[in-house]
CSV table of C-alpha atoms in Angstrom, one decimal:
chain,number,residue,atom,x,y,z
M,1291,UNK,CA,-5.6,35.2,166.0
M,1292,UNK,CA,-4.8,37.9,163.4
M,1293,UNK,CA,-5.8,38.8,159.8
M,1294,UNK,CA,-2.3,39.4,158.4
M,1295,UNK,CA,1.1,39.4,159.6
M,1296,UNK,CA,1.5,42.9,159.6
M,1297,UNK,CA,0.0,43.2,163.0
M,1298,UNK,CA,2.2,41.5,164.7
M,1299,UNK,CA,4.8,44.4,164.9
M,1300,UNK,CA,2.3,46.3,166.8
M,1301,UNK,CA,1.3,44.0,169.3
M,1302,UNK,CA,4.6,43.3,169.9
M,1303,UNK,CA,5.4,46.8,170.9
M,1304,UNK,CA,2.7,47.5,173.3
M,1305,UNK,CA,3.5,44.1,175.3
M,1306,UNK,CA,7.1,45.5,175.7
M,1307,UNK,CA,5.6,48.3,176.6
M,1308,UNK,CA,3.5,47.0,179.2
M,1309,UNK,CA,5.8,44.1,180.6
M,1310,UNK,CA,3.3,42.0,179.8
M,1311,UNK,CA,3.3,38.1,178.7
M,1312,UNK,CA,3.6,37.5,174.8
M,1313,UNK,CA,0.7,35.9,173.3
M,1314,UNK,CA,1.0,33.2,170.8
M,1315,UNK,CA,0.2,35.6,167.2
M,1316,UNK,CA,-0.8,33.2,164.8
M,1317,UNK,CA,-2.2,34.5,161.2
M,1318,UNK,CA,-5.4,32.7,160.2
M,1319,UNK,CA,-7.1,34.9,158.5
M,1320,UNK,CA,-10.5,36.6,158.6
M,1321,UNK,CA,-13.8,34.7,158.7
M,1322,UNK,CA,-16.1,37.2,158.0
M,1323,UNK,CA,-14.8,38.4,154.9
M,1324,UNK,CA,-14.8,34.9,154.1
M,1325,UNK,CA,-18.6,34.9,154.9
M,1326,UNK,CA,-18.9,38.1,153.3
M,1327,UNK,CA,-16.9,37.0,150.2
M,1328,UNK,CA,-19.1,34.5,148.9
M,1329,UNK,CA,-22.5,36.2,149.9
M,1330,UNK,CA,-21.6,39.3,147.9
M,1331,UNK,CA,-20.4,37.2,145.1
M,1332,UNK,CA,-23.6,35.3,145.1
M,1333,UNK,CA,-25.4,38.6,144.9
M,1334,UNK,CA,-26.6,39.1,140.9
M,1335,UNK,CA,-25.1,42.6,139.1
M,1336,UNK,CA,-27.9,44.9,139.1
M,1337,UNK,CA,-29.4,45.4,135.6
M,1338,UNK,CA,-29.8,49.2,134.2
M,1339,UNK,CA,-27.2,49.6,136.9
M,1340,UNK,CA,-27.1,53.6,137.6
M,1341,UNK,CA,-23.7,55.4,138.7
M,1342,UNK,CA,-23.7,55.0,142.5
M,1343,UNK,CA,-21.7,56.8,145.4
M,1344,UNK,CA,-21.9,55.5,148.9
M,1345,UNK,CA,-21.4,57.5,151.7
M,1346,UNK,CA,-20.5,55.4,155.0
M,1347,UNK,CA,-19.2,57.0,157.6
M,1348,UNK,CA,-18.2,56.2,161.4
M,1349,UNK,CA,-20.2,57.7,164.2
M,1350,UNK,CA,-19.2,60.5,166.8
M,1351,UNK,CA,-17.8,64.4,166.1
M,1352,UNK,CA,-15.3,63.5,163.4
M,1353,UNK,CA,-17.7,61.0,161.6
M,1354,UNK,CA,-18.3,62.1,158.3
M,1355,UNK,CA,-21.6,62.9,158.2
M,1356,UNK,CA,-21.6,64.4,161.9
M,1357,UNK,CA,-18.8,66.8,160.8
M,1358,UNK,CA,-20.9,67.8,157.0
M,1359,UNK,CA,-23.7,66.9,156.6
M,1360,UNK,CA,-26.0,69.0,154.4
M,1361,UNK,CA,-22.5,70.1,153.3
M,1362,UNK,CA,-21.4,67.3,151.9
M,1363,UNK,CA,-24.7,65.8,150.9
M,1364,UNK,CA,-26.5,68.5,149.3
M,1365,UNK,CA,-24.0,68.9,146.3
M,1366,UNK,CA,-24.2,65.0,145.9
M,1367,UNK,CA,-27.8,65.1,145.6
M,1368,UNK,CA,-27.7,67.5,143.1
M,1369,UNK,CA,-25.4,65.4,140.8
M,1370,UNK,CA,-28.2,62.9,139.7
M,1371,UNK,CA,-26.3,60.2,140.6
M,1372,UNK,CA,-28.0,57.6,143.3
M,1373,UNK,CA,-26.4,58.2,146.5
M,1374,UNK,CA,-26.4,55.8,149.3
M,1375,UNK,CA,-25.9,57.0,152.9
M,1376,UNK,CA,-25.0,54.1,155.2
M,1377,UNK,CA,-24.8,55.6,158.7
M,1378,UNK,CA,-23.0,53.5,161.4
M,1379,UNK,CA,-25.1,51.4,163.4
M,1380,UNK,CA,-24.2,53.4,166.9
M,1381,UNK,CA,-25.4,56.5,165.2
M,1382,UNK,CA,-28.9,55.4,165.3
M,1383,UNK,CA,-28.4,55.7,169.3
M,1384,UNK,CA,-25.8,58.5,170.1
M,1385,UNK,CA,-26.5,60.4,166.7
M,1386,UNK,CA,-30.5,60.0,166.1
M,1387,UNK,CA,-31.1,63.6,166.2
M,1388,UNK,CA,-29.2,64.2,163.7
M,1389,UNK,CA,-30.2,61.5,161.3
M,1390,UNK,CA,-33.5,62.8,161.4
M,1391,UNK,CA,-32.9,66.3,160.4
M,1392,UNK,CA,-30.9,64.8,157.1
M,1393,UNK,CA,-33.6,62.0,156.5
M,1394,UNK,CA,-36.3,64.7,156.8
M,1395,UNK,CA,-33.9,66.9,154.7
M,1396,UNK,CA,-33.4,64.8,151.7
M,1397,UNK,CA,-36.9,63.4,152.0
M,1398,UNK,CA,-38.0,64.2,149.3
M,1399,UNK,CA,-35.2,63.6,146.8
M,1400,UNK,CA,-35.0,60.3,145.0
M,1401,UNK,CA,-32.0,59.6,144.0
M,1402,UNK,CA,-31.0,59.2,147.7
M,1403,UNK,CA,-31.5,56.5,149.6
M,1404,UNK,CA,-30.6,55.5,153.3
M,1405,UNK,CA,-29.7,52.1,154.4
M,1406,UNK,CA,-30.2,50.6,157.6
M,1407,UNK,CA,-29.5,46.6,156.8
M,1408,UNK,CA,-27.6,44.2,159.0
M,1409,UNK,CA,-25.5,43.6,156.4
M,1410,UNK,CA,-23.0,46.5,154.1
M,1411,UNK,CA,-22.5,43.7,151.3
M,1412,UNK,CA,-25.7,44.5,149.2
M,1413,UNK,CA,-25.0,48.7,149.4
M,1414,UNK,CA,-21.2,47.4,148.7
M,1415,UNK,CA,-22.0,45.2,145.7
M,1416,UNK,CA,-24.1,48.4,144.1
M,1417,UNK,CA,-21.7,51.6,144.2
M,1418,UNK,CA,-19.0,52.4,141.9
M,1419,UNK,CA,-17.3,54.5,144.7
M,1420,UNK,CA,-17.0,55.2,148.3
M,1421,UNK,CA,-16.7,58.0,150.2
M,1422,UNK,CA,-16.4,57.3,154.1
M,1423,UNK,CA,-13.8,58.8,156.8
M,1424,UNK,CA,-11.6,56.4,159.2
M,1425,UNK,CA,-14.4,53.4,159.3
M,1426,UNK,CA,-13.6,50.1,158.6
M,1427,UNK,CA,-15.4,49.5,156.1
M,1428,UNK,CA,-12.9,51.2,153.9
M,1429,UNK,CA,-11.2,48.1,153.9
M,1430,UNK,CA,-14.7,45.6,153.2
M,1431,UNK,CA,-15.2,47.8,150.4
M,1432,UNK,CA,-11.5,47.7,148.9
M,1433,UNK,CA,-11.4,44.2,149.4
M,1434,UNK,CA,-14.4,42.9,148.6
M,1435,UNK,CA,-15.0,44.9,145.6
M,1436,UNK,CA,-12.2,47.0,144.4
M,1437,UNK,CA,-12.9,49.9,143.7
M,1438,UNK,CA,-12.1,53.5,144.6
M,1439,UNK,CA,-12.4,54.8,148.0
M,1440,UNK,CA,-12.3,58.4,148.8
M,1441,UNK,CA,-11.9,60.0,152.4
M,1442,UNK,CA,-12.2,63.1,154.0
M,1443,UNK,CA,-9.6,63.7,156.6
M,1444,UNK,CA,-11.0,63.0,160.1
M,1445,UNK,CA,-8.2,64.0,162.6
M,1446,UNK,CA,-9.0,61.0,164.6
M,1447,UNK,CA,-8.4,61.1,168.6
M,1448,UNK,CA,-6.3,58.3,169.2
M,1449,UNK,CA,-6.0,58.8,172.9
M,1450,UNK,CA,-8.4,56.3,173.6
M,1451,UNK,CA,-7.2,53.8,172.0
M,1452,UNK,CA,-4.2,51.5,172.4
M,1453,UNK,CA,-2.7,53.1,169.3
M,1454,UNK,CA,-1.8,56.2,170.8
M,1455,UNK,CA,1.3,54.3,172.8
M,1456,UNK,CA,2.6,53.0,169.6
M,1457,UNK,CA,3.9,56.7,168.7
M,1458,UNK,CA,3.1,55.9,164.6
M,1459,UNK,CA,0.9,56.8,162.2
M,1460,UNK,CA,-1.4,53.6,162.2
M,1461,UNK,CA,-1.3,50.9,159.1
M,1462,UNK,CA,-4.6,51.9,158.0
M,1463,UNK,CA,-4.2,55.3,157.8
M,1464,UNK,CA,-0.7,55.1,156.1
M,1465,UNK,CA,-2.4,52.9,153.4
M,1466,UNK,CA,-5.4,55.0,153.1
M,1467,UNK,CA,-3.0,57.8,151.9
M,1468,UNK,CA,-1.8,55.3,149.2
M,1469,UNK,CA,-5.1,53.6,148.0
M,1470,UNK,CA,-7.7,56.4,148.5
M,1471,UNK,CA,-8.4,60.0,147.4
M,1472,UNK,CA,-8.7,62.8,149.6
M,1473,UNK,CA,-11.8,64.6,149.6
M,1474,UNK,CA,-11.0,68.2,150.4
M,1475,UNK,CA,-13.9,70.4,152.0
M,1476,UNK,CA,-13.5,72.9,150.1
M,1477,UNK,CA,-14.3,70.4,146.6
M,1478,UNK,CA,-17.4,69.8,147.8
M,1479,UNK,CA,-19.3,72.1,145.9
M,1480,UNK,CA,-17.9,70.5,142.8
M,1481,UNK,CA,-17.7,66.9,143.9
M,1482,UNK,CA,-19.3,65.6,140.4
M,1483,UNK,CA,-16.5,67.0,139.0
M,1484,UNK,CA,-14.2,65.8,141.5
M,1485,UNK,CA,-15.3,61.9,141.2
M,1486,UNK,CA,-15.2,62.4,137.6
M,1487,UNK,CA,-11.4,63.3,137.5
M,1488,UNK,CA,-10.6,60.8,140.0
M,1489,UNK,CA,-11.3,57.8,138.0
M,1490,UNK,CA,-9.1,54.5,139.2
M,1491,UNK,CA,-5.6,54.3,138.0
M,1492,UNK,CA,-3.3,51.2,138.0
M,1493,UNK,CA,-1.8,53.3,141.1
M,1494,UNK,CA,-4.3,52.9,143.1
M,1495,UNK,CA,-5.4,49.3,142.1
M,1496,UNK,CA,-1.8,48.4,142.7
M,1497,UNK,CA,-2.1,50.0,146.2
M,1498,UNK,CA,-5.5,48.2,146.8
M,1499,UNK,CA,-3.8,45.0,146.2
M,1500,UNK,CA,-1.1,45.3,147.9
M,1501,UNK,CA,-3.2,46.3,151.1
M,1502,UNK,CA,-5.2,43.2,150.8
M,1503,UNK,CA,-2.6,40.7,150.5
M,1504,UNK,CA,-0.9,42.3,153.2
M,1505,UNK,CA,-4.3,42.6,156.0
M,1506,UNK,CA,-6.7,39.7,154.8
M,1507,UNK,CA,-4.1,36.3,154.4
M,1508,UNK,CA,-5.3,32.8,153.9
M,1509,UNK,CA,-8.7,34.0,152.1
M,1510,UNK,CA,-10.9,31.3,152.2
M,1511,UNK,CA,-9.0,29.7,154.6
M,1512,UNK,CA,-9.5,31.3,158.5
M,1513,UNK,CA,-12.5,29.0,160.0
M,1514,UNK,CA,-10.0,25.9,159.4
M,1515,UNK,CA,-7.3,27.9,160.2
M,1516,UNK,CA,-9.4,28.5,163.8
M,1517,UNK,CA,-10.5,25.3,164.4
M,1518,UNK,CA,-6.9,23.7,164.0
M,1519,UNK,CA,-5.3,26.2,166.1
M,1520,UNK,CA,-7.5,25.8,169.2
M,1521,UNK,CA,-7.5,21.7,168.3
M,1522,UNK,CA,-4.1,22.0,168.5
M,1523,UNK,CA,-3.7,24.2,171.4
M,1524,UNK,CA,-7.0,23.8,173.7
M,1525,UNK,CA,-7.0,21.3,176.5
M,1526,UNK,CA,-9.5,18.2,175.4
């Protein structure tokens, strides 16, 4: 059951591969940004709303705030602006250490605040931009909220992963390039200035769109989409 059509190609591919049986690929949709859709809509604007960056990276060496840290985040403190860090959920096992030595860090500052909550909708709903690495939530935040995303380049290992036997550069990191702004290292020590210039252009909204039409299809529409297929196909 996918999201959008777009991965059918894929699959496709790696059960030729594999001499394996096809599957029945049927686009439904996706139910929980469904859910998430009208929870963060239902969510009020925040009043006095200050300019808000949140960081949310993936976990492990080439997550974003494994690989900078202080780097990253010391410069972003120092622009005023609230800054929320979302760590991912696993770092809170594999990366605790090191969560500790930037909560203890940045302790004292204010304007920057951590969050831990089951749910990314309500940190979502509050920043005017992102900046993450190769996590998914890239994608919650563009299409949920649509606004600007930008990454820092995370030379990703695909080895583990199925994706290394399709010999491409993966969908979401070809659309990344077209939707989001790279973050350089080396602008970190003027990042203000940096999210100031890179204000949203109908380039990248275009691109934004373009990626949600194409990943989340039938919004709205995947629990009955779910519930038909497998009435449909699932022995009574």
């Amino acid at each position: 059951l996918l999201t959008g059509d777009y991965q059918k190609n894929d699959l496709r591919t790696l059960e030729e591969q594999r001499g394996i049986t096809k599957k029945d690929l049927v686009t439904v949709g996706c139910s929980y940004l469904d859910v998430y859709k009208e929870k963060i809509d239902s969510i009020p604007k925040e009043e006095n709303h200050p300019f808000t960056v949140l960081v949310s990276p993936s976990w492990g060496k080439v997550g974003v705030l494994a690989r900078y840290g202080e780097r990253l985040l010391d410069p972003l403190v120092k622009t005023g602006w609230r800054i929320i860090v979302r760590p991912h959920p696993q770092s809170k096992k594999s990366e605790a250490e090191m969560l500790e030595r930037l909560q203890q860090r940045y302790a004292n500052d204010k304007n920057l605040e951590w969050d831990y909550e089951r749910d990314n909708i309500y940190s979502m709903k509050k920043a005017d931009m992102m900046i993450s690495d190769f996590s998914g939530i890239i994608f919650d935040y563009t299409f949920l909220c649509d606004k600007p995303v930008m990454y820092v380049a995370s030379d990703m290992d695909l080895r583990p992963y199925d994706a290394w036997d399709l010999h491409k550069q993966l969908w979401q990191f070809e659309v990344l390039e077209k939707m989001g702004i790279k973050l350089d290292e080396k602008d970190f020590e003027r990042i203000g200035e940096v999210i100031k210039q890179a204000s949203d252009s109908p380039e990248l909204a275009a691109a934004r769109a373009e990626a949600k039409a194409t990943a989340w299809m039938h919004i709205g529409q995947a629990g009955k989409n779910i519930a038909d297929y497998m009435i449909k196909t699932v022995p009574m």
